[in-house]
Amino acid sequence: MTSVLITGANKGLGYETARRLGKLGWRVFLGSRDEGRGRAAAQKLAADGAQVIMVPLDVTSQESVAGAVRLVREHTDRMDVLINNAGAAGGGVNPAEATAEDVHAVYDTNVYGPVRVTHAFLPLLQAADNPRVVMVTGAGGSIAFVTDPGQAVSTMYELAYTSSKAALNMITVRYAQALPGIKFNAVAPGEVATGRFTATDMNMHTGDLTVTEGSDPIIELATLTPDGPSGIFIDRLGPIGW
């Protein structure tokens, strides 16, 4: 049975990804910082027939990440897929007002979080036959996208979120280069070419794509075959510029 750990999976894109992979017969380790919401989400998925195990997981805490590894090891000796989905939007602070503390708070989840979780689960990933890691980033992490004057984000002056996702993109590439036995890929849950993005709590549901549509490229990367690519950045429509 294929096993997947999804961080931030109690709602939104993470939950929808868990639901879809559960429908494929995968064993889903549902990571959730809020244990109550995580258990409610897991119970809902289980009632729909999924094999799901709730994993208390705060990606900003090394202790929590270590506890997640211990719990997962009680159920399996390998991890086929890791989806680093948990993210923080930050307060949209203008660069002129942004402090190092503002940036650090977002990086702790969006950059250090995936590094903590990936590092901790590497042994389990390396024990799998076709391990895959999906980094959920965003169009805002694409310098090509942010510097395109035709895109609204080019005049949305914000420092922490977009730069954190750009950093996560680079981290994805460096992992892919250093660990050829594992597929590391980045995904933007939207459509860069059309400017459409997914409606989630993070953007106050202002997007016009559903979570099912937004999770399409996540599912695509999670289900890559052994001859699939590594070190790529895609959205729902295909490869996008870094």
Coordinates of N, CA, C and O in Angstrom, one line a residue, residues 139-149 151 153-156 162:
A139 N 2.6 30.7 -7.3 CA 3.0 31.5 -8.4 C 3.8 32.7 -7.8 O 4.7 33.2 -8.5
G140 N 3.5 33.1 -6.6 CA 4.2 34.2 -6.0 C 5.6 33.9 -5.7 O 6.4 34.8 -5.5
G141 N 6.0 32.6 -5.8 CA 7.4 32.3 -5.6 C 8.2 32.3 -6.9 O 9.4 32.0 -6.9
S142 N 7.5 32.6 -8.0 CA 8.1 32.7 -9.3 C 8.6 34.1 -9.6 O 7.7 35.0 -9.7
I143 N 9.9 34.3 -9.7 CA 10.4 35.6 -10.0 C 9.9 36.1 -11.4 O 9.6 37.3 -11.6
A144 N 9.8 35.1 -12.3 CA 9.3 35.5 -13.6 C 7.8 36.0 -13.6 O 7.5 37.0 -14.3
F145 N 7.0 35.4 -12.7 CA 5.7 35.8 -12.5 C 5.5 37.2 -11.8 O 4.8 38.1 -12.3
V146 N 6.3 37.3 -10.7 CA 6.2 38.6 -9.9 C 6.7 39.8 -10.7 O 6.3 40.9 -10.5
T147 N 7.7 39.6 -11.6 CA 8.2 40.7 -12.4 C 7.5 40.9 -13.7 O 7.9 41.8 -14.5
D148 N 6.4 40.2 -13.9 CA 5.6 40.4 -15.1 C 4.6 41.5 -14.9 O 3.7 41.4 -14.1
P149 N 4.8 42.7 -15.5 CA 3.9 43.8 -15.3 C 2.4 43.5 -15.6 O 1.5 44.2 -15.2
Q151 N 0.8 41.0 -14.5 CA 0.3 40.2 -13.4 C 0.0 41.2 -12.2 O 0.9 42.0 -11.9
V153 N 0.1 40.7 -9.2 CA 1.0 40.5 -8.1 C 2.2 41.4 -8.2 O 2.9 41.8 -7.2
S154 N 2.5 41.9 -9.4 CA 3.7 42.8 -9.6 C 3.6 44.1 -8.8 O 4.6 44.8 -8.5
T155 N 2.4 44.5 -8.5 CA 2.2 45.7 -7.8 C 1.5 45.5 -6.4 O 1.1 46.4 -5.7
M156 N 1.6 44.2 -6.0 CA 1.1 43.9 -4.6 C 2.4 43.8 -3.8 O 3.0 42.7 -3.7
T162 N 6.0 35.9 -0.6 CA 6.6 35.7 -2.0 C 8.0 35.2 -1.9 O 8.5 34.3 -2.6

